[in-house]
Amino acid sequence: MINKLADSELVLNDDGSVYHLNLLPEDLAEKVILVGDPDRVPKVSKYFDTIDVKKNKREFYTHTGTLRGERITVMSTGIGTENIDIVMNELDALVNIDLKAKEFKTDHKALELFRLGTCGSVNPDIEVNNMLVTENVVGLDGLLHFYQDYQFENEFSKNFLEKFPYANIKPMLYFSDWAKDISDYYADAKYRGNTATFPGFYAPQGRQLRLKALDDQFLETLNDLGVSNFEMETSAIYGLSKLLGHKALTVNCVIANRRRGEFASDHHASEKMMIEWVLERIIK
Ligand code: R1P
Ligand code: URA
């Protein structure tokens, strides 16, 4: 492997910070909460005891501080797996690459990444205003096809790949090592499930406004294959964490029940409940 990275490959800003996240290594804690919406960042950091770093560029807003004596970061990723590609590579560069020398460090540092997102359920029995922890994830977005192949095999993935009926979409399947041993943080979560991540909110998730989606039975078909909920980031977070050697766990608040046509009228209250529930568990 080439050890010295060219300026075009590891792009830095004038102050030496990573190009998109606009962060220096000292701006980041080892526990990182990832949220999609930039407005969710202050909703999380308001619970911190101190906030020492506030930086942003584009949709990437970061606050770092302390909670109950432990350092913690919350960062917005914006929407989609293409943003997660940037977030994961630049977070990893902050801890595992010497930015000044542009060389890989010899000691590997593993970050703990907690996604706090929103999602839609495709299992009619999974009710809105509850949290769902992702055990397995199906990536229908395509990002991980550009990296070295990584697939895991278990009963869920074997069954899913065997029966997935859409020939022009190539699923990639991942899991969180943490989720398999979920008792670490989220043992009392109401729902655990298999999440599908999509490269869009409308037809990719089976929504039809003025345009027809691939299949009228899309939600039912994926639910029959064991999928419980839909969102737009977790496949890339779990897949790239696995490849880069970080720990990741997603909790999504269910704000839509797609099979019953329901949307959580007070989704801001559920978001608050999720933030408090997660912060109580990841820092005791
Ligand atoms: C779509 O509205 C967005 O909401 C969900 C999806 O994954 C997508 O990013 O997550 P966030 O609430 O974290 O943004
Ligand atoms: N986020 C999604 O991606 N889909 C939903 O249905 C709700 C939130």
mmCIF file of N, CA and C in Angstrom, residues 154-202:
data_model
loop_
_atom_site.group_PDB
_atom_site.id
_atom_site.type_symbol
_atom_site.label_atom_id
_atom_site.label_comp_id
_atom_site.label_asym_id
_atom_site.label_seq_id
_atom_site.Cartn_x
_atom_site.Cartn_y
_atom_site.Cartn_z
ATOM 1 N N ASN A 154 -25.560 -14.500 7.169
ATOM 2 C CA ASN A 154 -26.308 -15.110 8.258
ATOM 3 C C ASN A 154 -27.655 -15.511 7.683
ATOM 4 N N GLU A 155 -28.545 -15.970 8.507
ATOM 5 C CA GLU A 155 -29.829 -16.463 7.992
ATOM 6 C C GLU A 155 -30.568 -15.357 7.252
ATOM 7 N N PHE A 156 -30.533 -14.142 7.834
ATOM 8 C CA PHE A 156 -31.254 -13.031 7.208
ATOM 9 C C PHE A 156 -30.697 -12.722 5.820
ATOM 10 N N SER A 157 -29.366 -12.608 5.723
ATOM 11 C CA SER A 157 -28.780 -12.201 4.437
ATOM 12 C C SER A 157 -28.949 -13.299 3.382
ATOM 13 N N LYS A 158 -28.811 -14.555 3.779
ATOM 14 C CA LYS A 158 -28.944 -15.645 2.794
ATOM 15 C C LYS A 158 -30.357 -15.663 2.216
ATOM 16 N N ASN A 159 -31.320 -15.577 3.107
ATOM 17 C CA ASN A 159 -32.718 -15.591 2.670
ATOM 18 C C ASN A 159 -33.024 -14.373 1.800
ATOM 19 N N PHE A 160 -32.495 -13.194 2.221
ATOM 20 C CA PHE A 160 -32.781 -11.959 1.489
ATOM 21 C C PHE A 160 -32.222 -12.031 0.069
ATOM 22 N N LEU A 161 -30.948 -12.427 -0.034
ATOM 23 C CA LEU A 161 -30.304 -12.449 -1.352
ATOM 24 C C LEU A 161 -30.935 -13.494 -2.273
ATOM 25 N N GLU A 162 -31.334 -14.581 -1.702
ATOM 26 C CA GLU A 162 -31.956 -15.657 -2.496
ATOM 27 C C GLU A 162 -33.289 -15.210 -3.089
ATOM 28 N N LYS A 163 -34.066 -14.450 -2.282
ATOM 29 C CA LYS A 163 -35.449 -14.161 -2.702
ATOM 30 C C LYS A 163 -35.655 -12.749 -3.251
ATOM 31 N N PHE A 164 -34.635 -11.901 -3.202
ATOM 32 C CA PHE A 164 -34.804 -10.505 -3.668
ATOM 33 C C PHE A 164 -35.167 -10.506 -5.156
ATOM 34 N N PRO A 165 -36.318 -9.940 -5.527
ATOM 35 C CA PRO A 165 -36.819 -10.166 -6.885
ATOM 36 C C PRO A 165 -36.408 -9.124 -7.942
ATOM 37 N N TYR A 166 -35.718 -8.042 -7.549
ATOM 38 C CA TYR A 166 -35.481 -6.963 -8.511
ATOM 39 C C TYR A 166 -34.090 -7.112 -9.122
ATOM 40 N N ALA A 167 -34.045 -7.588 -10.365
ATOM 41 C CA ALA A 167 -32.777 -7.990 -10.995
ATOM 42 C C ALA A 167 -31.830 -6.810 -11.214
ATOM 43 N N ASN A 168 -32.363 -5.591 -11.402
ATOM 44 C CA ASN A 168 -31.496 -4.446 -11.709
ATOM 45 C C ASN A 168 -30.993 -3.715 -10.456
ATOM 46 N N ILE A 169 -31.303 -4.195 -9.280
ATOM 47 C CA ILE A 169 -30.790 -3.593 -8.037
ATOM 48 C C ILE A 169 -29.950 -4.654 -7.339
ATOM 49 N N LYS A 170 -28.698 -4.275 -6.995
ATOM 50 C CA LYS A 170 -27.815 -5.271 -6.375
ATOM 51 C C LYS A 170 -27.641 -4.943 -4.888
ATOM 52 N N PRO A 171 -28.289 -5.702 -4.022
ATOM 53 C CA PRO A 171 -28.179 -5.384 -2.595
ATOM 54 C C PRO A 171 -26.818 -5.749 -2.018
ATOM 55 N N MET A 172 -26.395 -4.983 -1.004
ATOM 56 C CA MET A 172 -25.216 -5.332 -0.214
ATOM 57 C C MET A 172 -25.709 -5.421 1.228
ATOM 58 N N LEU A 173 -25.246 -6.428 1.950
ATOM 59 C CA LEU A 173 -25.758 -6.609 3.317
ATOM 60 C C LEU A 173 -24.651 -6.501 4.356
ATOM 61 N N TYR A 174 -24.973 -5.850 5.464
ATOM 62 C CA TYR A 174 -24.011 -5.613 6.539
ATOM 63 C C TYR A 174 -24.710 -5.789 7.868
ATOM 64 N N PHE A 175 -23.913 -5.895 8.913
ATOM 65 C CA PHE A 175 -24.494 -5.872 10.251
ATOM 66 C C PHE A 175 -23.548 -5.105 11.163
ATOM 67 N N SER A 176 -24.056 -4.734 12.334
ATOM 68 C CA SER A 176 -23.201 -4.104 13.332
ATOM 69 C C SER A 176 -22.776 -5.176 14.323
ATOM 70 N N ASP A 177 -21.467 -5.296 14.550
ATOM 71 C CA ASP A 177 -20.990 -6.238 15.565
ATOM 72 C C ASP A 177 -21.605 -5.884 16.912
ATOM 73 N N TRP A 178 -21.761 -4.594 17.121
ATOM 74 C CA TRP A 178 -22.369 -4.142 18.373
ATOM 75 C C TRP A 178 -23.803 -4.612 18.493
ATOM 76 N N ALA A 179 -24.545 -4.524 17.377
ATOM 77 C CA ALA A 179 -25.960 -4.869 17.442
ATOM 78 C C ALA A 179 -26.140 -6.341 17.778
ATOM 79 N N LYS A 180 -25.169 -7.167 17.377
ATOM 80 C CA LYS A 180 -25.266 -8.583 17.718
ATOM 81 C C LYS A 180 -25.116 -8.767 19.231
ATOM 82 N N ASP A 181 -24.410 -7.807 19.846
ATOM 83 C CA ASP A 181 -24.206 -7.870 21.289
ATOM 84 C C ASP A 181 -24.775 -6.579 21.879
ATOM 85 N N ILE A 182 -26.035 -6.357 21.599
ATOM 86 C CA ILE A 182 -26.653 -5.055 21.790
ATOM 87 C C ILE A 182 -26.728 -4.651 23.261
ATOM 88 N N SER A 183 -26.547 -5.637 24.158
ATOM 89 C CA SER A 183 -26.705 -5.376 25.578
ATOM 90 C C SER A 183 -25.751 -4.278 26.067
ATOM 91 N N ASP A 184 -24.647 -4.048 25.326
ATOM 92 C CA ASP A 184 -23.724 -2.980 25.696
ATOM 93 C C ASP A 184 -24.455 -1.674 26.009
ATOM 94 N N TYR A 185 -25.319 -1.258 25.137
ATOM 95 C CA TYR A 185 -25.966 0.049 25.311
ATOM 96 C C TYR A 185 -27.505 0.003 25.277
ATOM 97 N N TYR A 186 -28.041 -0.749 24.349
ATOM 98 C CA TYR A 186 -29.464 -0.579 24.032
ATOM 99 C C TYR A 186 -30.321 -1.818 24.312
ATOM 100 N N ALA A 187 -30.006 -2.519 25.398
ATOM 101 C CA ALA A 187 -30.699 -3.787 25.676
ATOM 102 C C ALA A 187 -32.215 -3.612 25.777
ATOM 103 N N ASP A 188 -32.657 -2.451 26.270
ATOM 104 C CA ASP A 188 -34.089 -2.289 26.497
ATOM 105 C C ASP A 188 -34.819 -1.593 25.338
ATOM 106 N N ALA A 189 -34.198 -1.570 24.158
ATOM 107 C CA ALA A 189 -34.880 -0.941 23.002
ATOM 108 C C ALA A 189 -36.167 -1.696 22.695
ATOM 109 N N LYS A 190 -37.226 -0.969 22.375
ATOM 110 C CA LYS A 190 -38.504 -1.632 22.098
ATOM 111 C C LYS A 190 -38.413 -2.485 20.836
ATOM 112 N N TYR A 191 -37.793 -1.942 19.794
ATOM 113 C CA TYR A 191 -37.699 -2.688 18.537
ATOM 114 C C TYR A 191 -36.250 -2.854 18.109
ATOM 115 N N ARG A 192 -35.912 -4.051 17.629
ATOM 116 C CA ARG A 192 -34.665 -4.287 16.895
ATOM 117 C C ARG A 192 -35.099 -4.769 15.530
ATOM 118 N N GLY A 193 -34.338 -4.449 14.499
ATOM 119 C CA GLY A 193 -34.818 -4.885 13.205
ATOM 120 C C GLY A 193 -33.778 -4.848 12.129
ATOM 121 N N ASN A 194 -34.247 -5.130 10.918
ATOM 122 C CA ASN A 194 -33.415 -5.141 9.721
ATOM 123 C C ASN A 194 -33.812 -3.921 8.898
ATOM 124 N N THR A 195 -32.853 -3.050 8.691
ATOM 125 C CA THR A 195 -33.124 -1.770 8.026
ATOM 126 C C THR A 195 -32.730 -1.865 6.563
ATOM 127 N N ALA A 196 -33.502 -1.216 5.692
ATOM 128 C CA ALA A 196 -33.060 -1.057 4.296
ATOM 129 C C ALA A 196 -32.723 0.409 4.068
ATOM 130 N N THR A 197 -31.564 0.639 3.454
ATOM 131 C CA THR A 197 -31.101 2.002 3.162
ATOM 132 C C THR A 197 -31.241 2.245 1.665
ATOM 133 N N PHE A 198 -31.803 3.413 1.303
ATOM 134 C CA PHE A 198 -32.108 3.720 -0.102
ATOM 135 C C PHE A 198 -31.433 5.000 -0.576
ATOM 136 N N PRO A 199 -31.238 5.116 -1.893
ATOM 137 C CA PRO A 199 -30.651 6.349 -2.444
ATOM 138 C C PRO A 199 -31.723 7.390 -2.777
ATOM 139 N N GLY A 200 -32.804 7.442 -2.015
ATOM 140 C CA GLY A 200 -33.850 8.434 -2.254
ATOM 141 C C GLY A 200 -34.987 8.211 -1.283
ATOM 142 N N PHE A 201 -35.896 9.177 -1.237
ATOM 143 C CA PHE A 201 -37.005 9.159 -0.271
ATOM 144 C C PHE A 201 -38.313 8.744 -0.951
ATOM 145 N N TYR A 202 -38.415 9.013 -2.250
ATOM 146 C CA TYR A 202 -39.694 8.787 -2.953
ATOM 147 C C TYR A 202 -39.720 7.401 -3.609
#
